[in-house]
Amino acid sequence: MADSSDAQSLEQAPVYQPPSRLQTGEGGVPVAHIKSLEEYWTMYEQSIRDPDTFFGKMAQDELSWSKPFNQVRYGDFKRGNVSWFLDGQINVSYNCVDRHALTNPDRVAIIWEADEPNQHTHITYGQLLEEVSRIANVLKKYGVRKGDSVAIYMPMVPEAVYSMLACARLGAVHSVVFAGFSADALRDRILDAGCKILITADQGKRGGKTIQLKKIADEALGACPSVQRVIVFQRTGDPNVPFYPPRDVWWHNETANQRPYYPPEPMDSEDPLFMLYTSGSTGKPKGVVHTTAGYLLGAHITCKYVFDLHEGDVHGCMADVGWITGHTYIVYGPLSNGATTVLFESVPTYPNASRYWEMVDKHKITQFYTAPTAIRALRRLGDDFVSSYDLSTLRVIASVGEPINPEAWNWYYTVVGRERCALVDTYWQTETGSHIISPIPGAVPTKPGSATLPFFGIDPAVLDSQTGQELQGNNVTGVLAIRSSFPSVTRTVYDSHIRYMDTYLKPYPGYYFTGDGVTRDQDGYYWIRGRVDDVINVSGHRMSTAEIESALILHPACAEAAAIGVPDDVTGQAVVCFVTLKPDITQDENTIRTAFVSTIRHHIGPFASPKRIIICGDLPKTRSGKIMRRVLRKIAGGDVTLADLDDEQALKNKLGDLSTLADSNIIGSLVKKVIAH
Ligand code: WTA
């Protein structure tokens, strides 16, 4: 959380004006949808004062309805019964596919950039309609009906997008599970959602490596009786991939036999569109549910205004469809706007650190969206990887997932954006469905490190975390909450509305609680401070300390575990685990550490691997037995030196009040362990 020295540095933060060419159209670029700060404020104030008129008009103008809604808004955060566009009927797949295919069938919908750099494919809106329809027909044939859950465990191939849109077309609720999750994690998600069908691939390709998706899926399915059918897309065609008919069917055989049209099912505005599991404060991931019309409107209008999307634009979002950023800004937002979206199968450093920029040049990308962790990693490798490429098509460059530090911001702005692009730092969450705080490219001056001002309809409040009182005015620091409902906010947690209420709406009654700390500076700009709960954000991947601890405890050698996040120069945060061993464990520490890492990879996935595992004799606890994480965080972060151990005052300054610590001798041994390790 910010202290007074931070407040001072915020006051001195440099301000960058929106690039004038976006406001004037100089050089032939499209003039921005919103061209001045005044225009932004006028629209923003209307969206807050009269959301019914503002969003009613947006929904009518921007989306295609099969039956008009007759009430814009109902319910609130107090009661947890938020709903939008009541009585309306709409199909998301129709909005993202048909309405463009019917008028512009040859417009490119997807550019698929394969793992190998010399391979890419264009898929037009006309083709997209056929492909989505074929797989929708396959799903129908295998008994998928409106309201059923379908699991999607796919690499970054167009068939992943077809599958999502096919579910939306027939009203099935998709649950995309990131292809980096382990068999156990996939199993838990399939079981929780009661999925009937799994769509997967034989293998995935990423950075030249092969991922055994089907093998992992088979392991997960051993414990998933609800899954009757597995549709397998052949990504590599490796003949050794296991295949078990009649449960398993091949994507190519099945789709070849289906008609390339499937009529979109009219869906109620509030019918669920998808669920996406995300980590919270407890070990069990939550299936965050998004509904049809509100989510689509949020995705559509943030894409249009925050990325300033115009006809003919090529939108390059580098996320994975397994996360919310991929859902909203690779699939639903760009396609609803009729843009061309880039689907990137590889990693930024394969075969070398020019991959992103080579792609921008080759595909003439106009909006480029990535995470600070990628920017930091690429910045370290030097400007030479960027400078030889033509990046002149870029107008908006964007960041998401964690706070972007000013050094990374400046590099992105100067070396990639060449000081002629708007850099938008977009703050949002799986639960909000679309951006909630972000600059608008042609309108809002930016400050490196701040997500700036709220999007339309977002009414942020800074609360005192203890009392829940609103901190009025500027220059305040507290926790970030949202005052009133907005179209794309999550409506429930799958099969667990109590958990939804407890997590988001009960902590501060009447508000949606984000879980993030925030400062509102002297200009009313928001600076996100990171999570105030037990969520760790590693390279933009969100995980909970409890999830990691629950995985560790499953290992027979582990007695107790505490996972914490520590700052990391590249990944933002990194996971450090403190573990105590059961008695009679005789293996050496290195062997045990390796075993613990593989336990975490097995139960969650490789991306959750800790940076360090520290095996210790005991954990610092309060007299009532609660682990003092704040102490562990400081020690793991290297704040405490050996010299401090003999200086009570220094120790107190660095670790805070230790009077509740049950055994004060423990600090010395932990510090020595961390330093020796
Ligand atoms: C963090 C990703 C600072 C934040 C879209 C949030 C950010 C969590 C930013 C959600 C940003 C996301 N600046 N922090 N621009 N964007 N976060 O659900 O802590 O994977 O609560 O959604 O990421 O992560 P999630």
XYZ file of C-alpha atoms and ligand atoms in Angstrom:
702
model
C 0.000 0.000 0.000
C 1.176 3.531 -0.711
C 3.028 5.431 1.963
C 3.730 9.154 2.065
C 6.876 8.919 -0.078
C 4.761 7.217 -2.749
C 2.230 9.987 -2.535
C 4.979 12.474 -3.238
C 6.257 10.542 -6.229
C 2.722 10.361 -7.608
C 2.506 14.133 -7.437
C 5.594 14.381 -9.589
C 4.550 11.737 -12.098
C 5.003 12.961 -15.670
C 1.902 13.435 -17.796
C 1.705 12.378 -21.439
C -0.893 13.967 -23.693
C -2.848 11.749 -26.099
C -1.059 11.540 -29.479
C -2.388 14.471 -31.497
C -2.666 12.407 -34.687
C -5.444 10.386 -33.052
C -7.362 13.597 -32.479
C -6.764 15.146 -35.907
C -6.449 12.154 -38.210
C -3.057 13.454 -39.355
C -1.167 10.975 -41.539
C -4.378 9.235 -42.588
C -5.106 7.506 -39.270
C -8.757 7.227 -38.247
C -9.908 10.040 -35.987
C -10.496 8.647 -32.489
C -14.066 7.874 -31.407
C -13.519 10.139 -28.386
C -11.210 13.038 -29.164
C -10.942 15.132 -26.031
C -11.008 14.933 -22.277
C -14.189 17.038 -22.264
C -15.907 14.553 -24.538
C -14.832 11.710 -22.253
C -16.140 13.509 -19.148
C -19.440 14.354 -20.804
C -20.039 10.743 -21.740
C -18.757 9.475 -18.399
C -20.972 11.774 -16.380
C -24.003 10.798 -18.382
C -23.200 7.094 -17.909
C -23.173 7.585 -14.132
C -26.076 10.040 -13.857
C -28.407 8.145 -16.154
C -27.132 4.642 -16.868
C -30.507 3.550 -18.218
C -30.409 6.032 -21.083
C -26.670 5.696 -21.672
C -26.471 1.908 -21.760
C -29.933 1.481 -23.268
C -28.787 3.487 -26.263
C -25.377 1.775 -26.443
C -27.034 -1.644 -26.381
C -29.482 -0.689 -29.124
C -26.913 1.011 -31.333
C -24.043 -1.434 -30.995
C -25.656 -4.878 -30.710
C -28.123 -6.817 -32.845
C -31.120 -8.105 -30.895
C -33.611 -10.755 -31.918
C -36.080 -9.275 -29.438
C -35.639 -5.820 -27.905
C -35.248 -5.532 -24.131
C -37.868 -3.576 -22.243
C -35.943 -2.644 -19.108
C -32.288 -1.619 -19.011
C -31.385 -2.449 -15.437
C -32.653 -4.245 -12.384
C -31.124 -5.216 -9.037
C -28.036 -4.026 -7.186
C -24.888 -5.024 -5.356
C -26.642 -4.922 -2.011
C -28.962 -7.764 -2.909
C -26.691 -9.528 -5.405
C -29.434 -9.721 -8.035
C -27.846 -7.642 -10.784
C -29.419 -7.977 -14.222
C -29.377 -5.966 -17.433
C -31.478 -5.653 -20.584
C -34.381 -7.601 -19.194
C -36.710 -9.458 -21.490
C -34.379 -8.955 -24.439
C -33.190 -11.796 -26.626
C -29.847 -11.878 -28.341
C -27.284 -14.381 -29.556
C -23.596 -13.629 -28.987
C -22.426 -15.826 -31.851
C -24.798 -14.000 -34.215
C -23.325 -10.678 -33.082
C -19.719 -11.854 -33.424
C -20.106 -13.808 -36.648
C -23.283 -13.608 -38.725
C -23.848 -9.886 -38.758
C -20.403 -9.411 -40.311
C -20.422 -12.586 -42.431
C -23.744 -11.707 -44.023
C -22.549 -8.294 -45.168
C -18.778 -8.799 -45.532
C -18.076 -12.523 -45.935
C -14.551 -11.936 -47.240
C -13.402 -9.710 -44.408
C -10.691 -11.436 -42.349
C -11.976 -12.400 -38.913
C -8.960 -14.273 -37.548
C -5.284 -14.250 -38.383
C -3.841 -17.370 -36.858
C -0.110 -17.076 -36.265
C 1.153 -20.594 -35.602
C 3.965 -21.571 -33.292
C 6.401 -21.773 -36.204
C 7.033 -18.219 -37.415
C 6.615 -18.926 -41.118
C 3.090 -20.308 -40.722
C -0.067 -18.264 -40.614
C -3.647 -18.530 -41.886
C -6.447 -16.050 -42.573
C -10.014 -17.029 -41.699
C -12.737 -14.831 -43.157
C -16.054 -14.046 -41.484
C -17.741 -16.234 -44.129
C -15.509 -19.167 -43.204
C -15.960 -18.455 -39.517
C -19.730 -18.786 -39.866
C -19.304 -22.168 -41.553
C -16.766 -23.498 -39.079
C -18.706 -22.361 -36.024
C -21.887 -23.857 -37.469
C -20.279 -27.211 -38.197
C -19.003 -27.699 -34.676
C -22.309 -26.414 -33.289
C -24.013 -29.174 -35.264
C -21.570 -31.734 -33.861
C -22.291 -30.574 -30.309
C -26.025 -30.782 -30.986
C -25.629 -34.293 -32.405
C -23.959 -35.379 -29.173
C -26.810 -34.100 -27.095
C -25.599 -30.647 -26.033
C -28.581 -28.415 -25.335
C -29.131 -24.899 -24.126
C -27.770 -24.544 -20.586
C -25.388 -27.555 -20.732
C -21.752 -27.035 -19.765
C -18.979 -27.809 -22.233
C -15.305 -27.928 -21.217
C -12.729 -26.608 -23.692
C -9.083 -27.552 -23.124
C -7.379 -26.350 -26.263
C -4.158 -24.869 -27.571
C -4.274 -21.470 -29.281
C -5.812 -22.633 -32.540
C -8.845 -21.235 -34.400
C -10.799 -24.348 -33.390
C -10.712 -23.067 -29.787
C -12.521 -19.917 -30.964
C -14.956 -21.934 -33.104
C -15.773 -24.051 -30.063
C -16.509 -21.044 -27.857
C -18.690 -19.420 -30.497
C -20.469 -22.720 -31.210
C -21.402 -23.011 -27.539
C -22.682 -19.441 -27.602
C -24.613 -20.267 -30.773
C -26.605 -23.081 -29.244
C -26.756 -21.659 -25.750
C -24.305 -24.040 -24.087
C -22.149 -22.585 -21.319
C -18.465 -22.951 -22.072
C -15.794 -23.445 -19.484
C -12.414 -22.890 -21.084
C -9.578 -24.364 -19.045
C -6.149 -22.894 -19.808
C -4.039 -25.543 -21.559
C -1.241 -25.062 -19.002
C -3.381 -26.510 -16.203
C -2.610 -30.016 -14.971
C -4.880 -33.082 -15.122
C -5.976 -32.542 -11.521
C -6.898 -28.918 -12.143
C -8.808 -29.858 -15.315
C -10.616 -32.649 -13.455
C -11.721 -30.336 -10.647
C -13.085 -27.795 -13.114
C -14.943 -30.399 -15.184
C -16.455 -31.933 -12.043
C -17.510 -28.603 -10.587
C -19.282 -27.566 -13.801
C -20.693 -31.046 -14.566
C -19.534 -30.846 -18.194
C -21.007 -33.369 -20.636
C -18.482 -32.844 -23.380
C -14.806 -32.022 -23.507
C -13.245 -30.426 -26.570
C -9.475 -30.858 -26.691
C -6.579 -31.480 -29.079
C -4.139 -34.326 -29.572
C -1.226 -32.082 -28.642
C -0.374 -28.424 -28.368
C 2.655 -26.545 -29.712
C 4.237 -23.687 -27.824
C 7.680 -22.201 -28.257
C 8.813 -25.281 -30.201
C 7.700 -27.611 -27.416
C 4.925 -30.178 -27.562
C 2.246 -30.296 -24.866
C 0.498 -33.634 -24.375
C -3.026 -32.278 -24.070
C -4.909 -35.476 -24.852
C -2.837 -37.514 -22.401
C -3.463 -34.958 -19.667
C -7.160 -34.866 -20.544
C -7.369 -38.679 -20.356
C -5.846 -38.603 -16.907
C -8.393 -35.998 -15.805
C -11.314 -37.865 -17.338
C -10.553 -40.993 -15.335
C -12.487 -39.296 -12.528
C -15.134 -37.423 -14.564
C -18.158 -39.648 -15.167
C -20.258 -36.755 -16.493
C -18.193 -36.491 -19.683
C -19.786 -38.679 -22.336
C -17.869 -37.514 -25.371
C -14.439 -36.084 -26.125
C -14.005 -34.201 -29.388
C -10.332 -34.247 -30.357
C -8.858 -31.733 -32.757
C -5.735 -32.925 -34.535
C -3.133 -30.226 -34.062
C -0.049 -32.337 -34.719
C -1.415 -35.674 -35.945
C 1.095 -37.642 -33.857
C -0.020 -41.305 -34.283
C 1.010 -42.184 -30.726
C -1.643 -40.024 -29.111
C -4.126 -42.240 -27.220
C -7.649 -42.344 -28.650
C -10.538 -44.286 -27.111
C -13.621 -44.684 -29.293
C -16.564 -44.502 -28.923
C -15.973 -41.888 -26.196
C -13.398 -40.081 -28.326
C -14.285 -38.699 -31.746
C -12.096 -36.757 -34.173
C -12.960 -33.142 -34.837
C -12.167 -33.439 -38.567
C -14.337 -36.527 -39.121
C -17.266 -35.102 -37.225
C -17.279 -31.598 -38.698
C -16.812 -32.891 -42.269
C -20.242 -34.500 -42.028
C -22.103 -31.483 -40.767
C -23.964 -28.752 -42.541
C -22.096 -25.413 -42.504
C -25.048 -23.541 -41.052
C -26.653 -23.724 -37.634
C -29.357 -21.232 -36.694
C -28.370 -19.158 -33.646
C -30.519 -19.886 -30.604
C -32.250 -16.763 -29.225
C -30.883 -16.351 -25.710
C -32.274 -14.315 -22.856
C -30.033 -11.376 -21.941
C -29.342 -12.938 -18.557
C -28.727 -16.524 -19.742
C -25.191 -17.590 -18.826
C -22.687 -17.308 -21.668
C -19.666 -18.875 -20.008
C -17.930 -19.596 -16.765
C -14.256 -19.150 -16.146
C -12.494 -20.468 -13.080
C -10.362 -18.067 -11.147
C -8.446 -18.063 -7.900
C -9.619 -16.341 -4.780
C -8.591 -16.443 -1.170
C -9.412 -20.098 -0.667
C -7.974 -23.247 -2.214
C -10.977 -24.005 -4.381
C -11.185 -22.046 -7.660
C -14.466 -20.281 -8.376
C -16.459 -20.627 -11.590
C -17.097 -16.952 -12.334
C -20.287 -16.733 -14.425
C -20.848 -14.161 -17.169
C -24.179 -13.658 -18.821
C -25.095 -12.957 -22.415
C -26.055 -9.371 -23.217
C -24.284 -7.415 -20.472
C -20.984 -9.200 -21.010
C -21.191 -8.759 -24.775
C -21.927 -5.060 -24.439
C -18.982 -4.581 -22.043
C -16.636 -6.493 -24.373
C -17.904 -4.598 -27.413
C -17.770 -1.053 -26.101
C -14.472 -1.343 -24.240
C -12.918 -2.777 -27.400
C -14.360 0.067 -29.414
C -13.427 2.932 -27.067
C -10.415 1.736 -25.034
C -8.647 0.308 -28.086
C -10.250 2.884 -30.361
C -11.111 0.129 -32.790
C -12.078 1.170 -36.333
C -13.104 -0.657 -39.451
C -10.172 -2.484 -41.013
C -8.191 -2.642 -37.778
C -6.077 -5.670 -36.889
C -6.335 -6.260 -33.175
C -3.346 -8.075 -31.676
C -4.082 -9.344 -28.180
C -1.271 -11.657 -27.110
C -3.128 -13.372 -24.259
C -4.323 -16.973 -24.198
C -8.000 -17.799 -24.711
C -7.753 -19.762 -21.457
C -7.830 -16.501 -19.489
C -10.387 -13.694 -19.379
C -8.209 -11.399 -21.511
C -8.376 -13.942 -24.319
C -12.138 -14.373 -23.941
C -12.906 -10.667 -24.079
C -10.143 -9.189 -26.214
C -9.246 -11.993 -28.624
C -12.701 -13.442 -29.163
C -15.828 -11.561 -28.142
C -14.806 -7.877 -28.238
C -12.927 -7.721 -31.572
C -15.305 -10.079 -33.389
C -18.413 -8.296 -32.164
C -16.872 -5.121 -33.646
C -16.167 -6.885 -36.950
C -12.405 -6.372 -36.620
C -9.627 -8.798 -37.512
C -8.291 -10.531 -34.433
C -4.861 -12.136 -34.121
C -4.585 -15.540 -32.493
C -0.992 -16.175 -31.493
C 0.007 -19.724 -30.651
C 3.590 -19.118 -29.590
C 5.579 -17.134 -27.031
C 7.275 -13.715 -27.402
C 10.772 -15.191 -27.408
C 10.342 -17.957 -29.971
C 12.387 -18.326 -32.084
C 13.822 -15.038 -30.784
C 12.770 -11.872 -28.989
C 11.598 -10.188 -32.221
C 8.566 -12.401 -32.572
C 5.971 -9.837 -31.481
C 7.407 -7.053 -33.609
C 7.858 -9.232 -36.642
C 4.156 -10.073 -36.297
C 3.107 -6.434 -35.957
C 5.054 -5.676 -39.139
C 3.794 -8.696 -41.084
C 0.102 -8.492 -40.154
C -0.046 -4.685 -39.914
C -1.365 -4.815 -36.386
C -3.065 -1.603 -35.242
C -3.748 -2.394 -31.565
C -1.227 -4.376 -29.564
C -2.081 -5.762 -26.131
C 0.236 -7.609 -23.778
C 1.269 -7.902 -20.122
C 3.959 -5.953 -18.224
C 5.846 -9.184 -17.545
C 6.414 -9.664 -21.306
C 7.420 -6.019 -21.695
C 9.925 -6.286 -18.850
C 11.417 -9.505 -20.224
C 11.739 -8.050 -23.740
C 13.159 -4.764 -22.486
C 15.970 -6.659 -20.780
C 16.941 -8.287 -24.054
C 17.556 -4.910 -25.693
C 16.150 -2.571 -28.345
C 17.825 -4.319 -31.279
C 15.083 -6.913 -31.379
C 12.534 -4.150 -31.971
C 14.209 -1.429 -33.985
C 14.444 -3.034 -37.418
C 10.685 -3.632 -37.731
C 8.078 -1.375 -39.264
C 5.660 -0.702 -36.418
C 4.021 2.301 -38.058
C 0.574 0.657 -38.224
C 0.292 0.699 -34.422
C -1.993 3.336 -32.919
C -2.782 1.933 -29.495
C -0.467 -0.177 -27.360
C -1.893 -1.622 -24.195
C -1.024 -3.370 -20.974
C -2.966 -5.652 -18.641
C -2.684 -7.989 -15.702
C -0.629 -6.142 -13.111
C 0.657 -2.664 -12.432
C 3.157 -1.585 -15.099
C 6.242 0.021 -13.595
C 7.348 3.352 -15.113
C 10.584 1.884 -16.592
C 8.628 -0.735 -18.531
C 5.987 1.863 -19.449
C 8.624 4.206 -20.858
C 10.305 1.490 -22.870
C 6.980 0.315 -24.317
C 5.952 3.896 -25.102
C 9.267 4.917 -26.684
C 10.799 1.846 -28.264
C 7.613 0.060 -29.343
C 5.152 2.944 -29.616
C 7.847 5.313 -30.950
C 6.164 8.107 -28.996
C 3.313 8.249 -31.471
C 0.921 5.705 -29.962
C -1.410 5.932 -27.015
C -0.332 3.581 -24.220
C -3.367 2.371 -22.313
C -2.879 0.597 -18.987
C -6.126 -1.335 -18.633
C -7.247 -2.401 -15.182
C -9.932 -5.062 -14.818
C -10.549 -8.612 -13.613
C -12.067 -11.948 -14.626
C -15.065 -10.876 -12.564
C -15.577 -7.509 -14.269
C -15.599 -9.122 -17.737
C -14.186 -6.004 -19.396
C -11.996 -2.974 -18.603
C -13.112 -0.870 -15.673
C -10.304 1.668 -15.285
C -8.271 2.693 -18.314
C -7.277 5.700 -20.383
C -9.199 6.412 -23.606
C -6.551 6.784 -26.356
C -7.580 10.049 -27.997
C -8.868 11.689 -24.846
C -7.191 10.933 -21.535
C -3.650 12.119 -20.698
C -1.642 9.273 -19.179
C 0.789 8.921 -16.288
C 3.150 5.922 -16.340
C 1.975 3.434 -13.727
C -1.593 4.694 -13.420
C -4.623 3.090 -15.061
C -5.991 6.677 -15.000
C -9.786 7.117 -15.068
C -12.881 4.914 -14.921
C -14.624 3.553 -17.990
C -18.248 4.490 -18.706
C -20.662 3.318 -16.048
C -17.915 2.498 -13.526
C -18.353 4.391 -10.273
C -15.224 3.660 -8.195
C -14.971 4.207 -4.459
C -11.843 4.169 -2.305
C -12.734 2.602 1.032
C -10.951 2.456 4.327
C -10.257 -1.263 4.530
C -10.996 -1.435 8.260
C -14.098 0.683 8.637
C -15.482 0.383 5.103
C -16.002 4.160 5.091
C -15.609 5.921 1.772
C -12.517 8.086 1.575
C -13.744 11.216 -0.123
C -11.808 13.482 -2.417
C -8.348 13.053 -3.870
C -5.015 11.972 -2.416
C -6.503 8.958 -0.668
C -5.364 5.361 -0.387
C -7.543 2.406 0.496
C -9.246 -0.542 -1.150
C -11.023 -0.287 -4.464
C -14.745 -0.964 -4.636
C -17.424 -0.165 -7.218
C -20.605 1.614 -6.204
C -23.153 0.492 -8.722
C -23.701 -2.366 -11.110
C -22.395 -2.271 -14.690
C -23.369 -4.479 -17.630
C -20.416 -6.908 -17.730
C -19.963 -7.599 -14.022
C -20.165 -11.277 -13.012
C -23.605 -12.291 -11.778
C -22.735 -15.322 -9.661
C -20.240 -18.059 -8.919
C -21.334 -21.294 -10.560
C -23.486 -23.285 -8.174
C -22.271 -21.143 -5.304
C -24.110 -17.845 -5.000
C -23.269 -17.703 -1.295
C -19.599 -17.672 -2.184
C -20.271 -14.896 -4.696
C -21.944 -12.812 -2.025
C -19.270 -13.574 0.567
C -16.366 -12.792 -1.745
C -17.521 -9.740 -3.635
C -20.611 -8.158 -2.149
C -20.610 -8.790 1.594
C -17.156 -7.465 2.568
C -18.446 -3.896 2.027
C -22.244 -4.049 1.762
C -23.641 -2.154 -1.207
C -20.336 -2.273 -3.103
C -18.559 -4.714 -5.386
C -15.169 -5.356 -3.750
C -12.259 -5.794 -6.179
C -9.685 -7.168 -3.727
C -7.160 -4.545 -4.868
C -5.553 -1.678 -3.021
C -5.634 1.703 -4.743
C -4.551 5.332 -4.503
C -6.578 8.169 -6.010
C -4.074 10.943 -6.660
C -4.470 14.706 -6.693
C -5.948 14.614 -10.206
C -8.413 11.842 -9.445
C -6.243 9.294 -11.253
C -6.290 5.713 -9.968
C -3.085 3.822 -9.161
C -3.686 0.137 -8.547
C -1.547 -1.154 -5.682
C -2.020 -4.907 -6.057
C -4.071 -7.417 -4.146
C -4.938 -6.957 -0.519
C -6.030 -10.585 -0.182
C -4.107 -13.833 -0.543
C -3.993 -13.750 -4.319
C -0.576 -13.808 -6.007
C -0.097 -12.496 -9.511
C 2.827 -14.146 -11.336
C 3.337 -12.973 -14.911
C -0.306 -11.923 -14.932
C -1.397 -15.436 -13.869
C -3.598 -15.247 -10.864
C -3.328 -17.876 -8.152
C -4.107 -18.096 -4.483
C -1.674 -18.880 -1.712
C -4.219 -21.382 -0.380
C -4.271 -23.232 -3.704
C -0.487 -23.693 -3.602
C -0.509 -24.654 0.062
C -3.271 -27.211 -0.528
C -1.162 -28.772 -3.291
C 1.972 -28.944 -1.108
C 0.171 -30.499 1.802
C -0.782 -33.440 -0.410
C 2.862 -34.458 -0.523
C 3.600 -37.071 2.179
C 6.744 -35.261 3.360
C 5.006 -31.922 3.979
C 3.816 -31.119 7.476
C 2.873 -27.465 6.991
C 3.224 -24.972 4.173
C 2.931 -21.228 3.703
C 3.047 -19.705 0.224
C 3.609 -16.002 -0.248
C 4.223 -13.583 -3.109
C 7.440 -11.571 -3.254
C 8.287 -8.803 -5.735
C 10.124 -9.972 -8.851
C 11.755 -7.791 -11.521
C 10.351 -9.726 -14.466
C 7.291 -11.645 -13.336
C 5.893 -8.898 -11.069
C 5.507 -11.308 -8.198
C 7.049 -14.715 -7.613
C 5.928 -17.517 -5.316
C 8.066 -18.438 -2.316
C 7.017 -21.393 -0.157
C 8.057 -22.080 3.408
C 7.588 -25.741 4.290
C 8.067 -27.770 7.437
C 8.665 -31.488 7.076
C 7.043 -34.420 8.796
C 9.256 -36.223 11.298
C 11.466 -39.033 10.006
C 11.967 -37.575 6.555
C 15.446 -38.636 5.584
C 15.865 -37.444 1.981
C 18.149 -34.509 1.394
C 16.590 -31.066 0.997
C 17.249 -30.775 -2.740
C 15.422 -34.002 -3.491
C 12.499 -32.936 -1.366
C 12.360 -29.502 -2.944
C 12.250 -31.052 -6.412
C 9.457 -33.343 -5.256
C 7.482 -30.369 -3.907
C 7.835 -28.495 -7.192
C 6.516 -31.474 -9.123
C 3.604 -31.786 -6.682
C 2.594 -28.211 -7.463
C 3.015 -28.746 -11.198
C 0.929 -31.876 -10.921
C -1.923 -30.374 -8.943
C -2.074 -26.927 -10.542
C 0.229 -26.611 -13.554
C 3.794 -25.632 -14.453
C 3.005 -21.892 -14.337
C 2.474 -22.117 -10.562
C 6.008 -23.418 -9.868
C 7.528 -21.549 -6.941
C 10.717 -19.584 -7.388
C 12.014 -20.801 -4.048
C 11.080 -23.437 -1.530
C 12.542 -22.906 1.909
C 12.487 -25.884 4.188
C 12.417 -24.775 7.788
C 12.019 -26.123 11.289
C 8.902 -24.135 12.107
C 6.707 -21.335 10.778
C 6.143 -18.035 12.577
C 2.717 -18.210 14.209
C 0.609 -16.156 16.503
C -0.307 -17.624 19.866
C -3.612 -18.647 18.377
C -1.773 -20.607 15.686
C -2.200 -18.300 12.689
C 0.758 -18.134 10.312
C 2.216 -14.618 10.244
C 2.522 -14.147 6.509
C 3.575 -10.552 6.761
C 6.709 -11.683 8.616
C 7.422 -14.351 6.019
C 6.929 -11.834 3.207
C 9.549 -9.499 4.673
C 12.021 -12.267 5.379
C 11.597 -13.857 1.941
C 11.905 -10.443 0.304
C 15.400 -10.132 1.858
C 14.415 -7.162 4.037
C 16.065 -8.591 7.153
C 19.855 -8.986 7.419
C 21.919 -11.044 9.849
C 22.993 -7.845 11.603
C 19.352 -6.971 12.276
C 18.975 -10.123 14.349
C 21.025 -8.616 17.160
C 19.223 -5.296 17.004
C 15.734 -5.484 18.456
C 14.748 -2.049 17.205
C 15.914 -2.719 13.637
C 13.974 -5.967 13.659
C 10.870 -4.206 14.877
C 11.216 -1.517 12.234
C 11.448 -4.083 9.506
C 9.015 -6.737 10.665
C 6.519 -4.659 12.597
C 4.974 -5.685 15.898
C 6.130 -9.158 16.917
C 4.414 -9.272 20.298
C 1.842 -11.799 19.131
C 4.512 -14.176 17.861
C 4.359 -17.432 19.835
C 8.078 -18.229 19.578
C 10.350 -15.287 18.869
C 13.457 -17.466 18.386
C 12.100 -18.613 15.102
C 12.912 -15.359 13.296
C 16.674 -15.852 13.537
C 16.613 -19.350 12.129
C 14.302 -18.340 9.259
C 16.477 -15.391 8.276
C 19.580 -17.608 8.296
C 17.802 -20.200 6.166
C 16.706 -17.633 3.598
C 20.171 -16.113 3.374
C 21.897 -19.505 3.161
C 19.504 -20.874 0.565
C -4.498 -7.304 -11.428
C -6.908 -9.984 -15.633
C -2.780 -3.262 -12.001
C -5.375 -6.867 -10.266
C -7.573 -8.998 -16.576
C -6.670 -7.614 -10.522
C -3.956 -5.149 -12.603
C -6.172 -8.916 -11.084
C -4.186 -4.601 -13.891
C -7.184 -9.577 -11.977
C -3.630 -3.318 -14.190
C -5.167 -6.539 -13.742
N -2.940 -2.693 -13.210
N -3.260 -4.464 -11.669
N -3.757 -2.741 -15.376
N -4.939 -5.491 -14.560
N -4.561 -6.356 -12.559
O -8.769 -11.929 -13.029
O -4.765 -7.290 -9.066
O -6.601 -12.616 -14.151
O -7.445 -7.805 -9.367
O -7.846 -10.528 -14.797
O -5.007 -8.562 -11.839
O -6.638 -10.709 -12.596
P -7.476 -11.538 -13.641
